[in-house]
XYZ file of C-alpha atoms in Angstrom:
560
model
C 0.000 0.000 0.000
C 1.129 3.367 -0.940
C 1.050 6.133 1.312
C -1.342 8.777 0.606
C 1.225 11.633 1.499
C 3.812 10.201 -0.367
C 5.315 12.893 -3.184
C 5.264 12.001 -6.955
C 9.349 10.728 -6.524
C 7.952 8.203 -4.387
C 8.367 4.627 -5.083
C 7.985 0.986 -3.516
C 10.967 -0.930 -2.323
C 10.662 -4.614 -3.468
C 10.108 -6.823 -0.670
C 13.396 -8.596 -0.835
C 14.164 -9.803 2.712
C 17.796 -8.649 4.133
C 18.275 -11.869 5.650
C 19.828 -12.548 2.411
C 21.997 -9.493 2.608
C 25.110 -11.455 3.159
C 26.136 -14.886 2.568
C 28.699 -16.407 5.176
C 29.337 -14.772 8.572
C 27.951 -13.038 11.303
C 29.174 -9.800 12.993
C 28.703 -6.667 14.760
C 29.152 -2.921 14.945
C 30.557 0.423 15.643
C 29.535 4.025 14.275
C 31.241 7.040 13.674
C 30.233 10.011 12.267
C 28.316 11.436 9.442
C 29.981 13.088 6.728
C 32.437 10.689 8.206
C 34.808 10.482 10.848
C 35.630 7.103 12.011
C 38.849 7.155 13.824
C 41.395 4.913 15.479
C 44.220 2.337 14.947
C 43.895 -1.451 14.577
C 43.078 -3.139 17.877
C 45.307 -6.198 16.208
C 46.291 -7.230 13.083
C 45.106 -10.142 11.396
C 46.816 -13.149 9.403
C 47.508 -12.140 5.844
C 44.715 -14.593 4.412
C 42.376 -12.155 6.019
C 42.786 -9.283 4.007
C 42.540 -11.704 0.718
C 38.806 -12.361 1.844
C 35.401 -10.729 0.611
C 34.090 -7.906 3.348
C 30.263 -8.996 4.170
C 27.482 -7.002 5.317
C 25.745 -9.141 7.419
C 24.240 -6.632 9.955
C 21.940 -5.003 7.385
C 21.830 -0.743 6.558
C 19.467 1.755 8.376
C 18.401 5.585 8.206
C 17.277 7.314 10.546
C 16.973 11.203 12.128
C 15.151 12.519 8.715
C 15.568 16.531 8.294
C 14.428 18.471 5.378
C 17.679 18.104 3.500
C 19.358 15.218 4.868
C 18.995 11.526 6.263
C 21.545 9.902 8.549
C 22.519 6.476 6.581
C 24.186 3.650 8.556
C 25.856 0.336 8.012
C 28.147 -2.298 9.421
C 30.924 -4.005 7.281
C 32.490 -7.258 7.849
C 35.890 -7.283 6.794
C 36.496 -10.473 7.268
C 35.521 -13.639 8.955
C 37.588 -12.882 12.486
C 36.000 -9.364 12.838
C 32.389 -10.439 14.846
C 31.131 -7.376 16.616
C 33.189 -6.692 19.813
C 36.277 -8.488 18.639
C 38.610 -5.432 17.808
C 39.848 -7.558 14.854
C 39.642 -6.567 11.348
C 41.658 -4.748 8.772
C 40.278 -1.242 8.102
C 37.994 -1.372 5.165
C 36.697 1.240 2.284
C 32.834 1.073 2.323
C 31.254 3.346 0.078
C 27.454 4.819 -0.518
C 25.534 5.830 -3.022
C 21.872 8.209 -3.012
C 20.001 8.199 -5.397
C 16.178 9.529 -6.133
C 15.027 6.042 -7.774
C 15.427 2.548 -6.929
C 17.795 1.365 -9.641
C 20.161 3.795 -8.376
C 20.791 6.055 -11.519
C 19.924 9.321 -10.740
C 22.342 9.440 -8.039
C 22.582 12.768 -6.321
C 24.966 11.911 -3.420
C 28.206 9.593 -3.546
C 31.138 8.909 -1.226
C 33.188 6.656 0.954
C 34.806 6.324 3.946
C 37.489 3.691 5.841
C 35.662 1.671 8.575
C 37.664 0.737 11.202
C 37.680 -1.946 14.371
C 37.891 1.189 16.516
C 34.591 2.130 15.652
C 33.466 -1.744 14.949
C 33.158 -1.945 11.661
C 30.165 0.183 11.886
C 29.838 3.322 9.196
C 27.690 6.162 9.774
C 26.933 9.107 6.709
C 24.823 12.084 7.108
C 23.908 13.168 4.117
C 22.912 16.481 3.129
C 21.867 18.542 0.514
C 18.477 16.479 -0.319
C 14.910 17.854 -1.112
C 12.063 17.863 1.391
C 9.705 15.259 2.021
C 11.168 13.111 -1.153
C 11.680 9.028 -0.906
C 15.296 8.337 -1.571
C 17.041 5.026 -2.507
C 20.381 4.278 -0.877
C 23.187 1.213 -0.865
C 26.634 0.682 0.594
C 29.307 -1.656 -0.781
C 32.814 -2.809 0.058
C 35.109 -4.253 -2.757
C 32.747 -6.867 -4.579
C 29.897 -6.779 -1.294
C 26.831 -4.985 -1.791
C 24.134 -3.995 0.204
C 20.202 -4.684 -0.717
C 18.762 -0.984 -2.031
C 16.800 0.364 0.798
C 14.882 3.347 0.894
C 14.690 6.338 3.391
C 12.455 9.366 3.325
C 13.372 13.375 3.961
C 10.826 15.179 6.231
C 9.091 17.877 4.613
C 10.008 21.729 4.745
C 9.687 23.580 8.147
C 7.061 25.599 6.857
C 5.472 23.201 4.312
C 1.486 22.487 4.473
C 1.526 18.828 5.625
C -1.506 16.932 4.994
C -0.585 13.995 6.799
C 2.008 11.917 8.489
C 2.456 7.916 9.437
C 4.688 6.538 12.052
C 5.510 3.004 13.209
C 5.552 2.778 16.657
C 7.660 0.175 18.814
C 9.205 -0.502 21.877
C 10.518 -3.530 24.137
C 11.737 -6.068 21.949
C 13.405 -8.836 24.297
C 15.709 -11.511 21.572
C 15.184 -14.544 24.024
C 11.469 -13.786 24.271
C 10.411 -14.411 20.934
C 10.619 -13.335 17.403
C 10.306 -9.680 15.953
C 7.244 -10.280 14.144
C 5.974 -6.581 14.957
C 9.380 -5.132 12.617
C 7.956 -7.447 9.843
C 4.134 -6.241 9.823
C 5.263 -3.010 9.790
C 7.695 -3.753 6.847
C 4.913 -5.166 5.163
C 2.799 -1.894 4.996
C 4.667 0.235 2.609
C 2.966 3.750 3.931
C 5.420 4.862 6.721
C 6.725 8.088 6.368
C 9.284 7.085 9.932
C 9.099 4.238 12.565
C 9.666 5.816 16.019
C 11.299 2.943 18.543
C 10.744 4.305 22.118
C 13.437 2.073 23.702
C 14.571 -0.887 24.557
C 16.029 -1.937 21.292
C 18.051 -4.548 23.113
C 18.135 -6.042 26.236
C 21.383 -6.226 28.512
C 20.182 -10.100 30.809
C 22.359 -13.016 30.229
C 20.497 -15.931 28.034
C 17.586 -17.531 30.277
C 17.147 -14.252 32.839
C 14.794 -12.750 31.001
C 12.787 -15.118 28.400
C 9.179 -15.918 27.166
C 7.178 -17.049 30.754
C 10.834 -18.059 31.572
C 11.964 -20.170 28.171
C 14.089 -19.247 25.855
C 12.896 -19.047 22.260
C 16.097 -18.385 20.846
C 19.581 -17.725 22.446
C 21.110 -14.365 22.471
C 24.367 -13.286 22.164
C 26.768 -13.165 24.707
C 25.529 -15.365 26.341
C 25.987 -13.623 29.736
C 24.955 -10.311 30.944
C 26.467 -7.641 29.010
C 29.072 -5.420 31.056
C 31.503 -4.075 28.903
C 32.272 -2.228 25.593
C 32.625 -6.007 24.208
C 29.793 -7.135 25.215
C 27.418 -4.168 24.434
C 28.496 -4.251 20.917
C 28.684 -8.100 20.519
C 24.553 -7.919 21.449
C 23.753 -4.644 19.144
C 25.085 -7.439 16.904
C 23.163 -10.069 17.429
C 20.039 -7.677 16.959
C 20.893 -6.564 13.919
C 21.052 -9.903 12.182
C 17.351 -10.444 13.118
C 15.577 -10.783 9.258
C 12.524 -8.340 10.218
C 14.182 -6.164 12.194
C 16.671 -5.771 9.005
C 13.387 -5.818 6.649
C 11.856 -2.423 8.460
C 15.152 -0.720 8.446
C 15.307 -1.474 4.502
C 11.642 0.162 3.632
C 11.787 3.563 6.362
C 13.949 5.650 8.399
C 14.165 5.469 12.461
C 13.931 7.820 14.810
C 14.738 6.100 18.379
C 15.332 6.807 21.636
C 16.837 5.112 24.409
C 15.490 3.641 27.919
C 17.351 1.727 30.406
C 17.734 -1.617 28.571
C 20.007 -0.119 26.400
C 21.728 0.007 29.876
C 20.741 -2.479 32.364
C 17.145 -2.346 34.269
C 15.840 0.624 35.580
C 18.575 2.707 35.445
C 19.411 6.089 36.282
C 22.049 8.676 36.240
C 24.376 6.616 39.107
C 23.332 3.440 38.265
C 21.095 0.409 37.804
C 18.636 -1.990 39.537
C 20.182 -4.905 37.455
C 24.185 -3.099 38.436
C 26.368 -4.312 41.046
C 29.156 -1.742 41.707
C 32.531 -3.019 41.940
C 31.486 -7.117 41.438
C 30.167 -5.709 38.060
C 32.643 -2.756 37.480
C 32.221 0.707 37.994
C 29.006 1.992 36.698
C 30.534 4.823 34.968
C 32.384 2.588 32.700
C 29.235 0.569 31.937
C 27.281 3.958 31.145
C 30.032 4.788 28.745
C 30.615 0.969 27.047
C 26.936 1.483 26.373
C 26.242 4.838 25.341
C 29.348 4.377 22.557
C 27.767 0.803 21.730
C 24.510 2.529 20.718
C 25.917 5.968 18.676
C 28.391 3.089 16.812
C 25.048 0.786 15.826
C 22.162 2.998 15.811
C 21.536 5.537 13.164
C 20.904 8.263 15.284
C 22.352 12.038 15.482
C 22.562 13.328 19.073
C 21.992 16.702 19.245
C 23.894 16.956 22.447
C 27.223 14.578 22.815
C 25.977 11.703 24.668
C 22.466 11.985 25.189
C 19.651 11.537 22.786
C 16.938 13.900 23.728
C 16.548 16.268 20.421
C 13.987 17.806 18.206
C 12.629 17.200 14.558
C 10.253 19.313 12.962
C 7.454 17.610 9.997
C 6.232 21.126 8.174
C 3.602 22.981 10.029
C 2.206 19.865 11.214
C 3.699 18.203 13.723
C 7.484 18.321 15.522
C 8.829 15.955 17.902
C 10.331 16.357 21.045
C 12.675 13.297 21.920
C 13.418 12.596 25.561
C 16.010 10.855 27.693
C 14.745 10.001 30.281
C 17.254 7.734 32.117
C 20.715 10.140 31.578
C 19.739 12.818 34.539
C 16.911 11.082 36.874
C 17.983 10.899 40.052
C 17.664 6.905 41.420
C 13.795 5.620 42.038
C 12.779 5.982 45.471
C 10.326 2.999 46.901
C 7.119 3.291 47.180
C 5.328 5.055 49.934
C 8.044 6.923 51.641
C 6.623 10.459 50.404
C 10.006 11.246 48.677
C 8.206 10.840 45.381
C 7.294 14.839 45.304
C 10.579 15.978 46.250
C 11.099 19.093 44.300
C 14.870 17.921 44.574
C 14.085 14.732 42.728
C 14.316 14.641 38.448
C 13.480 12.424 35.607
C 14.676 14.936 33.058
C 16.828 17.627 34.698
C 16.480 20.608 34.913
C 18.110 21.106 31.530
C 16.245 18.616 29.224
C 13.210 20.174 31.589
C 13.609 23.512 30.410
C 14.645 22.792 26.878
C 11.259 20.657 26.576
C 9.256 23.309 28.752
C 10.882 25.687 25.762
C 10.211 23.985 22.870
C 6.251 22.926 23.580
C 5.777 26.702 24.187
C 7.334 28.100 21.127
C 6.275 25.563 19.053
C 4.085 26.743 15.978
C 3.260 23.576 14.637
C -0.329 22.036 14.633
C 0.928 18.988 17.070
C 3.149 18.768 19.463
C 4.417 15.357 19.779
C 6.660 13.783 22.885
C 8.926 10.453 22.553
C 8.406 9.786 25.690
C 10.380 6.229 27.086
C 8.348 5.687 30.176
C 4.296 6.493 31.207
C 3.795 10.177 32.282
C -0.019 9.492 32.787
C -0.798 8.900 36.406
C -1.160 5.091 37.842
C -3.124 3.835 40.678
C -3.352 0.153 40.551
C -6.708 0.119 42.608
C -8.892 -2.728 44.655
C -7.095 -5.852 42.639
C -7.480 -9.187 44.309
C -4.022 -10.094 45.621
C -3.200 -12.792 42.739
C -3.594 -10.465 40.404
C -1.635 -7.387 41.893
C 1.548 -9.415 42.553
C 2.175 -9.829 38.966
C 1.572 -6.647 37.921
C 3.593 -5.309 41.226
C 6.190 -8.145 39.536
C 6.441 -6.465 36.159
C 5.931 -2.726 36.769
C 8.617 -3.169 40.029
C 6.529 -2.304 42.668
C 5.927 -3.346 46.394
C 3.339 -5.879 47.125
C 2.573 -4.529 50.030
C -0.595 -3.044 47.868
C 0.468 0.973 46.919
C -0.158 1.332 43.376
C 2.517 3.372 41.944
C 5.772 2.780 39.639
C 8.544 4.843 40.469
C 10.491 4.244 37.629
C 7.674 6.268 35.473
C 6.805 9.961 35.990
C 4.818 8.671 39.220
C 8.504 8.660 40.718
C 9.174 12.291 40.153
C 5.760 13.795 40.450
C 7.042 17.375 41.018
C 9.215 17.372 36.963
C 5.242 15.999 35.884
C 3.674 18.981 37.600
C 5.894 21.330 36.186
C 5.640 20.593 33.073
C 1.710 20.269 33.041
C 1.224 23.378 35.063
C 3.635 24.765 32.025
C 1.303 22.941 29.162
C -1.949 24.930 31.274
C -0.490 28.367 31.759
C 0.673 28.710 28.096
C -2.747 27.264 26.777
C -0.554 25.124 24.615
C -2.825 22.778 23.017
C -2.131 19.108 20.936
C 0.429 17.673 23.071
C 0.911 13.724 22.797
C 2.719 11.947 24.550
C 4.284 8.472 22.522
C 5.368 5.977 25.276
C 6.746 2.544 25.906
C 8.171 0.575 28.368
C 5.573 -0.591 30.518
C 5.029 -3.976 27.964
C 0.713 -2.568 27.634
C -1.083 -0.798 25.350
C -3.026 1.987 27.172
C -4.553 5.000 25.559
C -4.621 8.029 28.697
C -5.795 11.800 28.787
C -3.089 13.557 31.096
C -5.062 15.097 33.621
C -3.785 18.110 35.788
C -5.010 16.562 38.944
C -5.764 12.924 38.717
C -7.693 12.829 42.170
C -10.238 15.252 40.466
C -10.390 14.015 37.294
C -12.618 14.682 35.313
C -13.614 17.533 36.292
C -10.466 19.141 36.018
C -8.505 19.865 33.512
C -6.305 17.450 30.915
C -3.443 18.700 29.503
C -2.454 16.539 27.065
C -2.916 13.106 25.380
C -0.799 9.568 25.425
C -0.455 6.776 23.566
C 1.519 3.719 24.944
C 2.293 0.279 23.002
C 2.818 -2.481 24.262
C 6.505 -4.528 23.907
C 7.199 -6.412 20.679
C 8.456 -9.727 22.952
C 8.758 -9.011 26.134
C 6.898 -10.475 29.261
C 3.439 -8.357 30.113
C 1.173 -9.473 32.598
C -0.406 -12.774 31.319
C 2.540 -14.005 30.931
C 3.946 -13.138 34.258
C 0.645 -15.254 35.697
C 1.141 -17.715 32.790
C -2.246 -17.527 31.899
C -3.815 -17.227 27.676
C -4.040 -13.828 26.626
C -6.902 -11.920 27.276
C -7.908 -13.477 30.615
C -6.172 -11.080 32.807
C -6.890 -8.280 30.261
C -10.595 -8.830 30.918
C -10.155 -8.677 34.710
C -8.025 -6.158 35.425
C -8.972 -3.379 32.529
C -11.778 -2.353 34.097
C -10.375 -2.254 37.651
C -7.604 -0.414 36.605
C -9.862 2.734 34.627
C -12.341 2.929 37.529
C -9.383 3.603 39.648
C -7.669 5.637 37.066
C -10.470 7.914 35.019
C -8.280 9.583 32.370
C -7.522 5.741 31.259
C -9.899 4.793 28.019
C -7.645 1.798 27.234
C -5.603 -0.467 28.325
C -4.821 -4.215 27.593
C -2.529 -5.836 29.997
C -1.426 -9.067 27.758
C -0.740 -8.898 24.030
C 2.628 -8.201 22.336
C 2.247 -6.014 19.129
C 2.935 -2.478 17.850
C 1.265 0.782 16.804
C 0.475 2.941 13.692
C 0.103 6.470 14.324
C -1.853 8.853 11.413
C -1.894 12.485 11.699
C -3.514 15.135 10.242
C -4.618 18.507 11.369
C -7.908 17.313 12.630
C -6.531 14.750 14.789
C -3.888 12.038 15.860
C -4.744 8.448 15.606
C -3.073 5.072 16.930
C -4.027 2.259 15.784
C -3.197 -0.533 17.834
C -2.088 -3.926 16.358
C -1.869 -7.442 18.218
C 0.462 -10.268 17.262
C -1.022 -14.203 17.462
C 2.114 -15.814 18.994
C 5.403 -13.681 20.037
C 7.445 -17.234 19.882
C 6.264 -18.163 16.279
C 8.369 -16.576 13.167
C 5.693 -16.440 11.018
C 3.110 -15.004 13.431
C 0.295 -12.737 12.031
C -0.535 -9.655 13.247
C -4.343 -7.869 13.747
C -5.936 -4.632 14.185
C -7.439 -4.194 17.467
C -8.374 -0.958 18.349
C -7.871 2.540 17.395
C -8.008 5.812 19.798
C -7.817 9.200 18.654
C -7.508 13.041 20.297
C -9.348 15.108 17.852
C -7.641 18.870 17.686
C -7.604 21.768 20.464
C -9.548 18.518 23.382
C -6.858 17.488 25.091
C -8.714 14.152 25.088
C -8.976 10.836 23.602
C -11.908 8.850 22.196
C -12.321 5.884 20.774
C -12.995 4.980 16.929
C -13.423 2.471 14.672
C -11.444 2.929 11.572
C -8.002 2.035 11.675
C -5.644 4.141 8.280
């Protein structure tokens, strides 16, 4: 299907599936810079056979960060059989790229090369410039005889274009060990994306068997332990990018991610980690580092600020995007109950990212005003659920099950940076603010009230949309029960206590397709039939919407 908004140099990609995109070996990853920098001697040289050999790509290509004139392109190149992501082997290697407007590749309007090295593992990064708004480009890398499949990317339009509409994927919370990444495929499949926003979690940092499907491994990740350092973080970036549908979607649209704190280890936060042990596992300022480098080398992202990935992109008078991180400056979660949760003192932003957000929303001109957002900013009570069903959800969202229904690792920890900002959204009458979230492995559709405890008779200040995690554990699976049973229980316990809640489904795995115009955002939310089955099949089921200036969603019936 072709999108309507596409422009007239739009054109299909074939559905060619990069799982064939290199023959013989497998390998991982670094990434330098854009109109390229990749820097640093030889970690160790290799036998002389290996220079003789064919590079590969067997990690796939990616764009991502789309601007009016320019597209951030990314690959990884396997020199040669010895130089598997993390290894520090491998002879430097001359990959090239080509642009062009049209699939075959001949009207090429950007060209060049650069040397890949094992300093930045293997992994190329090129931001082009110098391209037309809102146009569908065709782009391929090669090394020596290797070639890359032709995958396209897509240029936002003009800052002050008239946008009639825009299309997002929308992922988060894909766990290797916990199935297959069926969601990436579907997605593929559609052929109307102008983007694909991932909302974190990309990869997950537990050693093989911590962290499956209701505790089994589907398939084995890779290292097999828990990743610690440099290594290790780009050994499992690796292993991720060899997945075929995760390749597939990178081949038909550009990304535009953020991080959360699997990227890291669980629930972390500017000192640390849940899932960190200073000193047995190292210092945690070395594992910050290992994995913060890990992700710029293998993700095709541009930070706007060195080290961080909160940034801004702009889709022509329609909509911008506000990009948050949100684990970088928090200070650590607090338990439950012990009243430190309003602590002016206390961040999930800082007061920089604060400000710069606070900034952005109020001198936005756009139409919406949209918020990758890694973790729920909508208010949660869990409410009067019978004790076997609160201690799995207390299980998955971390909480005491001692019966207080809050998450601390989610703007309920840091309720005075949520006030702020929402007090901010009121006082400026800034209107069409959504909220795209992840992490919490459940689909949920939320006003954001000012004041929860009157709600709704007071105010909401903005909308959210949360999808649910590609693989990873939610709530059925915790109790081991078949999807839908706990769904049907706890839903409606869970909006009486929580009245600016229109949706929520505690048990399927999936992803979400998100349509805007100027009369109103739409997610469309999409259910896989089995997480641990490669050729699962995917369904429609539901679709919420906040029509323009309400601050509000409502449900409807007609999924784009």
């Amino acid at each position: 299907m072709t999108s309507r908004y596409r422009s007239s140099t739009s054109a299909d990609v074939p559905s060619e599936r990069p799982d064939s995109l290199s023959p013989r070996r497998r390998t991982v990853v670094k990434a330098a810079a854009a109109t390229v920098v990749l820097a640093g001697p030889l970690a160790a040289a290799l036998p002389a056979r290996a220079a003789a050999e064919t590079p590969a790509f067997l990690h796939g290509l990616a764009s991502g960060d789309p601007l009016p004139d320019g597209i951030l392109l990314w690959t990884r190149v396997t020199p040669a059989a010895e130089a598997t992501p993390g290894s520090g082997l491998g002879p430097d290697t001359e990959v090239s790229w080509v642009v062009a407007t049209d699939r075959a590749l001949t009207n090429v309007v950007n060209k060049g090369s650069t040397t890949a090295t094992a300093a930045s593992d293997h992994t190329v990064k090129a931001d082009i410039r110098g391209l037309q708004p809102a146009t569908d480009y065709y782009f391929r890398f090669s090394a020596g005889d290797a070639r890359t499949p032709v995958a396209r990317t897509r240029t936002a339009p003009a800052a002050d274009a008239a946008v009639t509409g825009l299309r997002f994927g929308v992922v988060s919370c894909a766990n290797w060990e916990a199935g297959y990444f069926s969601s990436y495929r579907h997605l593929a499949a559609r052929g109307d994306l102008d983007a694909w926003l991932h909302l974190g979690d990309y990869i997950y940092e537990y050693g093989t068997g911590e962290y499956g499907a209701r505790g089994a491994v589907v398939r084995q990740t890779a290292p097999t332990h828990e990743i610690l350092t440099l290594a290790d973080y780009r050994t499992r970036h690796g292993k991720y990018k060899t997945d075929p549908d995760l390749q597939a979607l990178h081949v038909k649209a550009p990304v535009i991610a953020i991080w959360d704190d699997h990227e890291f280890a669980n629930d972390t936060w500017s000192g640390g980690a849940e899932n960190h042990t200073e000193g047995a596992e190292g210092a945690w300022s070395a594992r910050q580092a290992a994995a913060k480098q890990a992700y710029f080398e293998w993700m095709p992202v541009r930070p706007a600020i060195a080290g961080t990935t909160y940034r801004r992109l702009r889709f022509g008078k329609l909509a911008d995007l506000s990009l948050l991180d949100l684990r970088s400056f928090r200070s650590q979660q607090v338990k439950v109950g012990n009243g430190t949760v309003d602590d002016p003192d206390r961040t999930i932003t800082g007061r920089a990212q604060l400000d710069w957000l606070k900034a952005g929303l109020k001198a936005s001109d756009t139409t919406w005003r949209l918020v990758g957002n890694s973790v729920m900013i909508s208010p949660f009570v869990i409410g009067s659920l019978s004790a076997d069903l609160f201690k799995p959800l207390a299980k998955l969202l971390g909480l005491p099950q001692d019966g207080l229904g809050l998450n601390t690792d989610q703007w309920d920890g840091y309720t005075d940076d949520r006030r702020e900002l929402l007090a901010h959204l009121r006082a400026n009458a800034i209107r069409n603010t959504v909220f795209l979230t992840g992490d919490i492995h459940m689909a949920w559709a939320n006003d954001v009230p000012v004041d929860a405890g009157t709600y709704p008779l007071s105010a909401s200040a903005a909308t959210e949309f949360v999808v649910t995690s590609v693989t990873s554990d939610n709530l059925d699976d915790i109790v081991k029960v078949p999807e839908g049973t706990l769904t049907a229980i706890a839903s409606p316990v869970i909006r009486a206590a929580n009245r600016h809640v229109h949706f929520v489904d505690t048990d399927r795995h999936g992803y979400g397709v998100l349509d805007i115009t100027a009369e109103r955002a739409q997610m469309d939310y999409y259910v896989l039939s089995d997480r641990t089955s490669a050729t699962a099949t995917s369904s429609w089921q539901r679709s919420y919407r906040t029509r323009s200036g309400t601050q509000k969603v409502e449900r409807t019936y007609d999924p784009v």
